[in-house]
Amino acid sequence: MSHRPISAAPHLRRLFELLAAGAPAEELGAVAAEARRAGVDARDLAEVEGATEAALRVRNTLRQHRRRETELTALFDTAGDLAALRDLDAVLRSIVRRARMLLGTDTAYLTLADEEAGDTYMRVTDGSVSELFQNLRLQLGEGLGGLVAQTARPYASPDYRTDGRFLHTGSIDAGVLDEGLVAILGVPLLLGSGSGGQVIGALFAADRTPRTFAPEEVALLCSLADHAAIAIDTARTMADARLALAELAEANAVIREHSAAMQRAAESHDRLTDLVLRGGDVSDVAAAVAGLLKGEVAVHDGSGWPLTATGGHGGGFTDGTQHPAGAEGMTGAEGAAGAEKAAALVAAAESSRATAHAVFRDGRWVCAVLAGQELLGCLVLYGRPELDDPDRRLFERSSVVTSLLLLLRRSVAETENRVRGDLITDLLTAPDRDPAGLVARGRRLGIDLDRPHFLLVARTGDAARERLADAAVRYLFGCGGVSAVHEGAAVLLLPCDGTGPGTAARAAAGQLGRLAGVPVTVAGAGPAAGPRAIADAHAEGVRCLRAMHVLGRDGGGACAAELGFVGVLLGDDHDVDGFVAATLGPLLEYDAQRGTQLVRTLRAYFGCGGSLTRAKEELHVHVNTVVQRLDRIHALLGPGWNTPEQTLELQLALRLHLLSGG
């Protein structure tokens, strides 16, 4: 009986089917065994075995191609991430995650160099579970990572714990042990190539079991590390570019701002220069500066008193305090408040002069107005608590223009004052020679002698006479008055404003003393209109000035009417009724309203030499009644009524009152 030979064809077809299905090597190797068991003859069996070996080689080649395809896909994806780089951390996490996936390791991580600390630190981890490991820092040369960073070469260890090629440290070994790592592969992150390359970190793949890393795995991790280095370098370049762009934008903004400031400064300079060339005054400069700086501007003299202002600061001070040459009606408290604020402005101006810049004081900007080192005054800006550099420079430049105008104005005023001073001298020495001619001269010089004026006579020590004359010119600067030196004293002629000469004298004494730097005594007289009346007012002022010196009132200001009975004797009008009313007024008013006899009681008391007993007999009242009336007199006249000086004035007033039929 003959047997048909078993064909090898089904087994060969089976090899192709398994190869196409991607079957494992074990299934491919089993085909030859099946053919042997099936009784395939030796010749065909050799063909099957040869085909099996070829199929295994094809399978390995396909596997390598698929693995290479996967690696290339991962590298292309990484390159795509780099091309669309937005977040460096996201790109680095993607690279580490792909390294772990492609190498099939339990964990992967990336370290970067810290140039300031001189070591490396963990930047990204994937698959790590140990916080201690995630916070490790490695010095150059320490551990596998330190050696990679130091040598710029890849290193692999199948069992790191027992590997003696690396410098083990307690902290590194503790971190590796806490993470449970055994096999570790590390490659450098290199910028540049060759000996000039710079290591900026390292990329690692690690397993928790012993493992030998194949050369192709080392090459793959090196490729991923190259991408990571490119990503980091690109991110740094982009950061530098963004910083450069930001700096460029900032510089461009500064240039634009500077250009705008320069243009504005040029326009402002042209505007202020045009004001000067057109003969503008200080008030025009103040208005122009206020418009340029969007605030309110005031100009003050060297003593802090206002010359001109804009907006709501018309008086120079927020409470309306005026220059003393135009505010004789201020109360003592108002004058003291104005003087205090003027002193504060002078202090701020001195600070501005010392720093050569505007200063911010008490909610306002103050800039000194200088002529060399002389403080002519100050420029004050309200309503701008914040002042940038261009506006501040504009404000400071405005003070230069203001100083020029003040110098011109002062020069003109001094020239005019010398001419007017000749008129005052003629007026005081020969008022009756040509009264009409004197009035006409005054009108040509801007002085209406027919208008009521106060006449002030000011005197100080001989050593300060020149300073007093200069102070008088500065004091009258801008108020329409005129001054001259006559018989060793400064004579000031001021337009009346409805107040009294005593108030004007006191204001002038305080301000002239500050301007001259020495005490100044001032006597006031008037109002007076016309040459003869002005000359008589001057004579009265001179007599009052001598009386003030005798009474020890040097350094103050007063008029004859304020000197009591001395003023009655000195004054040309001999205002007896005014003196009596000023001295006995409270008693006369009390008697008139209540029908009492306080004035008669006081006269009897003085007439009896201050004896209560004799006074009660003359008055025909009980002594207690006299005591009660004197207590009332004390309450009405004040505690100093029985001092020698006051007693003299009271007795004179009582005599004059009696003589006048009181």
XYZ file of C-alpha atoms in Angstrom:
662
model
C 0.000 0.000 0.000
C 1.530 3.253 -1.073
C 1.418 6.513 0.978
C 0.987 9.958 -0.546
C 3.773 12.374 0.631
C 2.668 15.071 3.064
C 2.876 18.503 1.389
C 4.789 21.340 3.019
C 2.554 23.966 1.370
C -0.006 24.273 4.245
C 2.776 24.906 6.733
C 4.373 27.514 4.541
C 0.981 29.217 4.106
C 0.574 29.097 7.900
C 3.905 30.923 8.321
C 2.727 33.722 6.044
C -0.591 34.031 7.905
C 1.123 34.243 11.317
C 3.667 36.717 9.972
C 0.894 38.874 8.553
C -0.983 38.716 11.860
C 2.119 39.796 13.805
C 2.155 36.590 15.824
C 4.847 36.148 18.462
C 8.080 34.267 17.677
C 6.867 31.263 19.655
C 3.987 30.663 17.262
C 6.236 31.064 14.246
C 8.733 28.545 15.708
C 5.931 26.036 16.366
C 5.125 25.683 12.609
C 8.267 23.611 11.910
C 7.437 21.331 14.839
C 3.912 20.810 13.493
C 5.319 19.954 10.060
C 7.666 17.403 11.638
C 4.815 15.784 13.515
C 2.693 15.751 10.384
C 5.317 13.559 8.638
C 6.559 16.038 6.074
C 9.506 14.429 4.297
C 12.991 15.525 5.120
C 13.429 17.653 2.029
C 10.201 19.599 2.473
C 10.766 19.793 6.234
C 14.087 21.529 5.592
C 12.207 24.028 3.407
C 9.697 24.660 6.210
C 12.454 25.128 8.769
C 14.303 27.539 6.422
C 11.087 29.469 5.821
C 10.504 29.659 9.596
C 13.932 31.179 10.148
C 13.283 33.675 7.350
C 9.879 34.559 8.866
C 11.493 35.175 12.251
C 14.039 37.485 10.618
C 11.269 39.322 8.754
C 9.314 39.613 12.019
C 12.307 41.134 13.828
C 12.906 43.544 10.947
C 9.250 44.624 10.950
C 9.336 45.002 14.721
C 12.409 47.216 14.500
C 10.779 49.250 11.740
C 7.593 49.688 13.782
C 9.636 50.672 16.828
C 11.652 53.110 14.754
C 8.426 54.452 13.286
C 7.062 54.960 16.787
C 10.246 56.707 17.853
C 10.231 58.929 14.767
C 6.567 59.733 15.345
C 7.382 60.738 18.927
C 10.312 62.852 17.732
C 8.152 64.485 15.055
C 5.460 65.189 17.650
C 8.098 66.682 19.905
C 9.373 68.810 17.022
C 5.793 69.947 16.436
C 5.515 70.903 20.090
C 8.703 72.909 19.727
C 7.399 74.639 16.603
C 4.281 75.710 18.494
C 6.130 76.438 21.738
C 3.923 78.428 24.088
C 4.542 76.904 27.492
C 8.037 75.551 28.215
C 6.852 73.437 31.155
C 4.207 71.772 28.979
C 6.801 70.891 26.301
C 9.223 69.480 28.880
C 6.469 67.410 30.494
C 5.575 66.024 27.052
C 9.212 65.060 26.340
C 9.608 63.325 29.702
C 6.331 61.491 29.282
C 7.340 60.281 25.780
C 10.735 59.131 27.051
C 9.023 57.044 29.704
C 6.557 55.612 27.136
C 9.097 54.826 24.390
C 11.629 53.239 26.717
C 8.926 51.487 28.703
C 10.390 52.576 32.051
C 8.647 53.066 35.359
C 9.634 56.710 35.579
C 11.411 59.504 33.699
C 12.623 62.871 34.847
C 14.557 65.966 33.758
C 16.985 68.089 35.729
C 18.276 71.595 34.956
C 21.416 73.411 36.043
C 21.108 76.208 38.603
C 23.906 78.619 37.704
C 23.525 80.685 40.854
C 23.564 77.673 43.221
C 26.133 75.747 41.154
C 24.109 72.484 41.164
C 21.173 70.842 39.348
C 17.558 70.447 40.434
C 14.497 68.435 39.416
C 12.444 70.358 36.849
C 9.965 67.732 35.544
C 9.133 64.159 36.667
C 6.749 61.551 35.259
C 5.820 58.415 37.174
C 7.536 59.589 40.367
C 5.806 58.955 43.719
C 8.440 60.205 46.182
C 8.384 63.845 47.302
C 11.920 63.426 48.641
C 13.126 62.299 45.205
C 11.231 65.112 43.421
C 13.050 67.723 45.530
C 16.586 66.332 45.106
C 19.464 68.683 44.216
C 22.682 67.206 42.767
C 26.094 68.795 42.861
C 28.381 68.374 39.853
C 30.026 64.929 40.018
C 27.563 63.502 42.581
C 25.559 60.450 41.583
C 24.791 59.380 38.037
C 23.098 62.685 37.206
C 25.971 64.751 38.581
C 28.431 62.744 36.492
C 26.323 63.230 33.346
C 26.223 66.997 33.959
C 29.958 67.130 34.671
C 31.159 64.976 31.751
C 28.437 65.814 29.161
C 28.200 62.059 28.362
C 25.352 59.537 28.755
C 25.608 56.960 31.555
C 23.514 53.866 32.219
C 23.457 51.678 35.316
C 21.591 48.342 35.461
C 21.611 48.548 39.287
C 22.436 52.013 40.636
C 22.548 50.976 44.287
C 25.494 48.643 43.740
C 27.187 50.586 40.943
C 30.574 51.846 42.172
C 31.260 54.134 39.223
C 29.330 57.020 40.807
C 29.902 59.148 43.882
C 27.109 58.124 46.237
C 25.845 60.652 48.781
C 23.404 60.201 51.606
C 20.785 62.579 50.207
C 20.886 61.147 46.677
C 20.818 57.519 47.817
C 17.967 58.299 50.198
C 15.945 59.851 47.378
C 16.635 56.970 44.992
C 15.756 54.447 47.709
C 12.548 56.324 48.585
C 11.516 56.257 44.906
C 12.553 52.551 44.634
C 14.679 53.031 41.507
C 17.218 50.412 40.425
C 18.160 50.804 36.736
C 18.852 54.387 35.586
C 19.816 55.843 32.196
C 20.869 59.505 32.015
C 21.833 61.638 29.007
C 22.982 65.279 28.896
C 20.992 68.285 27.632
C 23.530 69.990 25.394
C 23.484 73.414 23.786
C 26.001 73.575 20.950
C 28.251 70.776 19.810
C 31.788 69.605 20.309
C 34.005 70.880 23.085
C 32.148 74.186 23.131
C 28.827 72.592 24.062
C 27.133 73.692 27.274
C 25.368 71.222 29.567
C 22.154 72.822 30.850
C 20.671 69.680 32.428
C 20.014 65.970 31.964
C 17.169 63.635 30.899
C 16.661 60.308 32.713
C 14.694 57.082 32.312
C 14.616 54.662 35.245
C 13.105 51.279 36.267
C 12.370 49.894 39.693
C 13.909 46.511 38.625
C 17.375 45.697 37.229
C 17.626 46.372 33.497
C 20.259 46.771 30.820
C 19.587 49.645 28.414
C 20.275 48.876 24.746
C 22.339 51.271 22.606
C 19.275 52.203 20.551
C 17.488 53.177 23.770
C 20.409 55.398 24.742
C 20.322 56.975 21.265
C 16.564 57.548 21.513
C 16.851 59.238 24.894
C 19.716 61.392 23.542
C 17.440 62.515 20.678
C 14.697 63.466 23.123
C 17.300 65.289 25.246
C 18.407 67.239 22.187
C 14.784 68.309 21.635
C 14.486 69.289 25.280
C 17.653 71.377 25.033
C 16.294 73.061 21.904
C 12.999 73.762 23.708
C 14.778 75.316 26.664
C 17.069 77.360 24.431
C 14.112 78.491 22.309
C 12.167 79.441 25.417
C 15.125 81.417 26.738
C 15.572 83.119 23.370
C 11.876 83.962 23.233
C 12.018 85.264 26.810
C 15.029 87.388 25.906
C 13.219 88.570 22.799
C 10.099 89.437 24.808
C 12.260 91.266 27.342
C 14.057 93.094 24.565
C 10.725 93.985 22.961
C 9.401 95.196 26.298
C 12.529 97.261 26.860
C 12.297 98.570 23.320
C 8.637 99.470 23.825
C 9.494 101.151 27.108
C 12.355 103.029 25.496
C 10.072 104.004 22.638
C 7.479 105.256 25.125
C 10.160 107.219 26.966
C 11.356 108.688 23.678
C 7.800 109.636 22.696
C 7.198 111.092 26.134
C 10.491 112.957 26.015
C 9.729 114.198 22.524
C 6.282 115.365 23.637
C 7.796 116.977 26.718
C 10.427 118.707 24.587
C 7.780 119.948 22.187
C 5.611 121.117 25.051
C 8.589 122.762 26.739
C 9.467 124.525 23.484
C 5.879 125.720 23.060
C 5.763 126.826 26.691
C 9.102 128.615 26.339
C 7.850 130.383 23.217
C 4.652 131.365 24.986
C 6.423 132.720 28.079
C 9.058 134.456 25.956
C 6.316 136.058 23.912
C 4.765 137.319 27.148
C 8.032 138.984 28.141
C 8.582 140.490 24.678
C 5.038 141.855 24.623
C 5.597 143.522 28.011
C 3.559 141.039 30.015
C 3.381 141.339 33.777
C 3.812 138.804 36.578
C 0.063 138.219 36.589
C 0.228 137.243 32.898
C 2.963 134.714 33.663
C 0.908 133.296 36.542
C -2.117 132.923 34.256
C -0.025 131.306 31.510
C 1.629 128.828 33.894
C -1.750 127.995 35.441
C -3.100 127.193 31.978
C -0.080 125.089 31.030
C -0.044 123.068 34.253
C -3.825 122.876 34.788
C -3.644 124.308 38.312
C -3.823 127.545 40.244
C -0.692 129.689 40.471
C 0.299 132.458 42.884
C 3.406 134.646 42.922
C 4.748 135.804 46.286
C 7.470 138.279 47.138
C 10.651 137.504 49.051
C 8.804 137.825 52.371
C 6.083 135.372 51.412
C 3.327 137.926 50.802
C 1.247 137.546 47.612
C 1.841 139.695 44.553
C -0.667 138.058 42.209
C -2.624 134.828 41.860
C -5.124 132.982 39.662
C -8.391 131.204 40.348
C -9.491 130.754 43.937
C -6.173 131.967 45.340
C -6.755 135.640 44.606
C -5.438 136.694 47.975
C -2.400 134.515 47.813
C -3.562 132.585 50.889
C -6.581 130.316 50.974
C -8.200 132.403 53.726
C -7.891 135.630 51.714
C -5.014 137.172 53.667
C -3.588 140.074 51.660
C -0.309 141.896 51.464
C -0.083 144.167 54.491
C 0.282 147.208 52.240
C -3.288 146.575 51.082
C -4.870 144.971 54.137
C -4.648 147.492 56.949
C -8.070 146.437 58.163
C -6.969 142.976 59.268
C -7.414 142.050 62.879
C -4.377 141.091 64.918
C -5.278 137.415 64.609
C -5.641 137.703 60.813
C -2.333 139.532 60.547
C -0.601 136.902 62.669
C -2.097 134.103 60.558
C -0.961 135.836 57.365
C 2.530 136.359 58.759
C 2.718 132.695 59.770
C 1.716 131.526 56.310
C 4.131 133.961 54.695
C 6.917 132.593 56.893
C 5.993 129.029 55.866
C 6.240 129.991 52.203
C 9.611 131.642 52.743
C 10.867 128.456 54.433
C 9.643 126.378 51.464
C 11.282 128.813 49.033
C 14.569 128.556 50.938
C 14.354 124.770 50.666
C 13.737 125.111 46.929
C 16.754 127.417 46.611
C 18.936 124.910 48.508
C 17.897 121.961 46.295
C 17.693 123.994 43.048
C 14.310 122.352 42.401
C 10.663 122.895 43.197
C 9.539 121.345 46.505
C 6.151 120.045 47.663
C 5.017 121.559 50.961
C 1.599 121.619 52.651
C -0.280 120.427 49.564
C 1.347 122.871 47.134
C 4.425 123.101 44.922
C 6.838 125.944 45.697
C 9.715 127.085 43.474
C 12.126 129.833 44.478
C 12.371 132.876 42.199
C 16.029 133.908 42.290
C 18.312 136.614 40.984
C 21.700 135.035 41.579
C 21.453 134.066 45.237
C 18.908 136.762 46.105
C 15.436 135.406 46.855
C 13.059 137.649 44.908
C 10.040 135.551 45.776
C 8.464 132.227 44.965
C 6.091 130.645 42.493
C 3.329 128.534 44.117
C 1.242 125.889 42.316
C -2.033 124.624 43.824
C -4.247 121.745 42.724
C -1.508 119.449 41.367
C -0.375 117.070 44.138
C 1.262 114.862 41.482
C 3.692 116.622 39.152
C 5.683 114.520 36.653
C 9.184 115.459 35.580
C 8.252 117.391 32.393
C 5.653 119.483 34.231
C 8.033 119.995 37.126
C 10.742 121.252 34.787
C 8.204 123.542 33.118
C 7.213 124.909 36.540
C 10.858 125.487 37.432
C 11.555 127.139 34.069
C 8.606 129.457 34.680
C 10.303 130.690 37.842
C 13.213 131.911 35.677
C 10.847 133.966 33.538
C 9.155 135.227 36.698
C 12.505 136.285 38.171
C 13.297 138.196 34.969
C 9.978 140.041 35.126
C 10.368 140.767 38.841
C 13.844 142.163 38.239
C 12.567 144.339 35.400
C 9.602 145.385 37.468
C 11.765 146.188 40.473
C 14.225 148.116 38.326
C 11.401 150.177 36.838
C 9.853 150.658 40.272
C 13.155 151.813 41.742
C 13.641 154.275 38.883
C 10.080 155.541 39.194
C 10.394 155.700 42.953
C 13.506 157.892 42.667
C 11.588 160.296 40.421
C 8.564 160.151 42.696
C 10.860 160.529 45.677
C 11.887 163.937 44.351
C 8.208 164.862 44.300
C 7.774 163.708 47.910
C 10.799 165.747 48.967
C 9.404 168.892 47.307
C 5.992 168.148 48.755
C 7.327 167.942 52.319
C 9.747 170.880 52.129
C 7.685 173.448 50.197
C 4.029 172.381 49.936
C 2.744 175.953 49.503
C 5.159 177.082 46.803
C 3.187 175.664 43.887
C 0.406 173.313 45.121
C -1.206 173.006 41.701
C 2.144 172.236 40.097
C 2.848 169.534 42.691
C -0.545 167.917 42.032
C 0.083 168.012 38.275
C 3.542 166.439 38.693
C 2.007 163.741 40.838
C -0.585 162.896 38.205
C 2.096 162.621 35.527
C 3.888 160.140 37.815
C 0.720 158.174 38.570
C 0.070 159.684 42.034
C -3.192 161.498 42.671
C -2.324 163.824 45.562
C -5.947 164.986 45.795
C -6.924 161.452 46.782
C -6.779 160.639 50.536
C -3.480 159.028 51.552
C -1.911 157.623 54.679
C 1.522 158.972 55.415
C 3.931 156.706 57.288
C 7.241 157.781 58.802
C 9.623 154.866 59.461
C 12.925 154.971 61.277
C 15.600 152.492 62.373
C 19.229 152.624 63.446
C 21.730 154.607 61.378
C 23.534 151.457 60.255
C 20.391 150.081 58.579
C 19.061 153.238 56.874
C 19.977 152.052 53.375
C 18.373 148.687 54.034
C 15.249 150.446 55.292
C 15.049 152.557 52.132
C 15.340 149.418 49.978
C 12.808 147.619 52.178
C 10.351 150.490 51.729
C 10.580 150.179 47.930
C 10.015 146.432 48.124
C 7.185 146.853 50.627
C 5.277 149.204 48.329
C 6.016 147.043 45.281
C 2.724 146.568 43.452
C 0.414 148.485 45.846
C 0.453 151.936 44.199
C 2.394 153.693 46.957
C 5.602 155.682 46.867
C 8.508 156.145 49.279
C 11.403 158.536 49.781
C 14.132 159.180 52.324
C 13.616 162.517 54.083
C 15.537 163.851 57.083
C 16.991 160.439 57.896
C 13.653 158.608 57.885
C 11.743 156.659 55.253
C 8.495 158.357 54.248
C 5.784 156.177 52.682
C 2.671 157.542 50.980
C -0.113 154.924 50.701
C -3.552 155.197 49.114
C -6.242 154.941 51.823
C -8.539 151.957 51.837
C -10.963 153.156 54.507
C -9.070 151.896 57.553
C -6.913 153.812 60.007
C -3.316 155.058 59.984
C -2.475 153.104 63.145
C -3.319 149.790 61.491
C -1.270 150.739 58.419
C 1.660 151.727 60.660
C 1.607 148.425 62.563
C 1.442 146.365 59.352
C 4.330 148.358 57.877
C 6.433 148.049 61.048
C 6.217 144.258 61.008
C 6.866 143.823 57.295
C 9.609 146.468 57.011
C 11.354 144.885 59.984
C 11.350 141.499 58.219
C 12.572 142.983 54.940
C 15.309 145.113 56.537
C 16.287 142.511 59.108
C 16.167 145.036 61.987
C 13.378 146.479 64.182
C 11.604 149.385 62.466
C 9.424 151.966 64.225
C 6.573 153.402 62.132
C 4.252 156.336 62.871
C 1.091 156.837 60.833
C -0.921 159.957 60.046
C -3.828 160.921 57.827
C -5.957 160.472 55.868
C -4.632 163.522 54.074
C -5.405 164.900 50.613
C -3.554 167.759 48.941
C 0.021 169.020 49.352
C -0.526 171.066 52.540
C -2.497 168.289 54.314
C 0.135 165.704 53.381
C 2.928 167.935 54.683
C 1.000 168.485 57.955
C 0.454 164.711 58.215
C 4.195 164.247 57.850
C 4.868 166.738 60.677
C 2.373 164.898 62.884
C 3.996 161.576 62.001
C 7.427 162.885 62.935
C 6.110 164.131 66.322
C 4.371 160.779 66.881
C 7.595 158.940 66.019
C 9.500 160.966 68.639
C 6.779 160.299 71.220
C 6.893 156.548 70.514
C 10.632 156.594 71.157
C 10.130 158.465 74.470
C 7.380 156.014 75.478
C 9.636 153.025 74.723
C 7.537 151.765 71.797
C 10.419 151.292 69.358
C 9.910 148.533 66.803
C 6.131 148.986 66.705
C 3.595 151.038 64.825
C 0.983 153.573 65.969
C -0.682 156.890 65.178
C -1.061 159.968 67.390
C -4.660 159.121 68.252
C -3.531 155.814 69.743
C -1.029 157.409 72.144
C -3.654 158.607 74.634
C -3.302 162.125 76.031
C 0.139 162.361 74.414
C -1.567 161.895 71.075
C -4.101 164.608 71.932
C -1.241 166.997 72.634
C 0.703 165.995 69.529
C -2.113 165.669 67.031
C -3.024 168.568 64.783
C -6.782 168.013 65.131
C -6.752 167.747 68.995
C -9.610 165.244 69.032
C -10.698 165.806 72.650
C -14.071 164.090 72.286
C -12.410 161.087 70.678
C -9.875 160.846 73.516
C -12.581 161.114 76.193
C -14.724 158.517 74.445
C -11.781 156.163 74.029
C -10.778 156.514 77.709
C -14.115 156.781 79.570
C -16.394 155.196 76.978
C -17.401 152.081 78.990
C -18.251 154.166 82.075
C -20.170 156.821 80.132
C -22.183 154.156 78.324
C -22.935 152.289 81.566
C -24.117 155.475 83.318
C -26.271 156.452 80.350
C -27.990 153.052 80.166
C -28.540 152.481 83.906
C -28.595 155.947 85.431
C -25.589 155.224 87.661
C -22.825 157.619 88.709
C -19.651 155.731 87.949
C -17.940 158.722 86.251
C -18.827 161.035 89.236
C -17.613 158.370 91.669
C -14.303 157.985 89.846
C -13.827 161.774 89.782
C -14.502 161.990 93.543
C -12.200 159.031 94.240
C -9.306 160.665 92.374
C -10.141 164.064 93.882
C -9.891 162.685 97.419
C -6.486 161.118 96.722
C -7.888 157.598 96.619
C -9.497 157.832 100.106
C -12.725 155.830 100.374
C -13.835 157.649 103.513
C -13.482 161.135 102.046
C -15.021 160.000 98.762
C -18.158 158.641 100.477
C -18.575 161.886 102.360
C -18.318 163.908 99.161
C -20.757 161.607 97.404
C -23.049 161.350 100.482
C -23.247 157.551 100.210
C -22.177 154.649 102.362
C -18.577 153.504 102.022
C -19.783 150.101 100.790
C -21.528 151.856 97.919
C -18.220 153.471 96.919
C -16.500 150.073 97.061
C -19.219 148.479 94.912
C -18.953 151.263 92.322
C -15.160 150.938 92.170
C -15.578 147.183 91.638
C -17.871 147.914 88.733
C -15.311 150.403 87.320
C -12.651 147.703 87.673
C -14.827 145.264 85.729
C -15.520 147.777 82.944
C -12.044 149.268 82.516
C -9.969 146.206 83.269
C -7.427 145.316 85.958
C -4.915 148.005 84.911
C -7.188 151.005 85.351
C -5.434 152.196 88.540
C -1.847 151.931 87.274
C 0.048 155.273 87.213
C -0.034 155.588 83.436
C -3.729 154.690 83.168
C -4.589 156.858 86.152
C -3.012 159.873 84.458
C -5.037 159.304 81.286
C -8.259 158.766 83.263
C -7.805 161.972 85.276
C -7.048 163.977 82.117
C -10.123 162.499 80.413
C -12.264 163.322 83.492
C -11.027 166.944 83.449
C -11.678 167.305 79.708
C -15.107 165.722 80.109
C -15.947 168.126 82.944
C -14.684 171.135 80.965
C -16.735 170.106 77.948
C -19.906 170.174 80.105
C -20.151 166.427 80.761
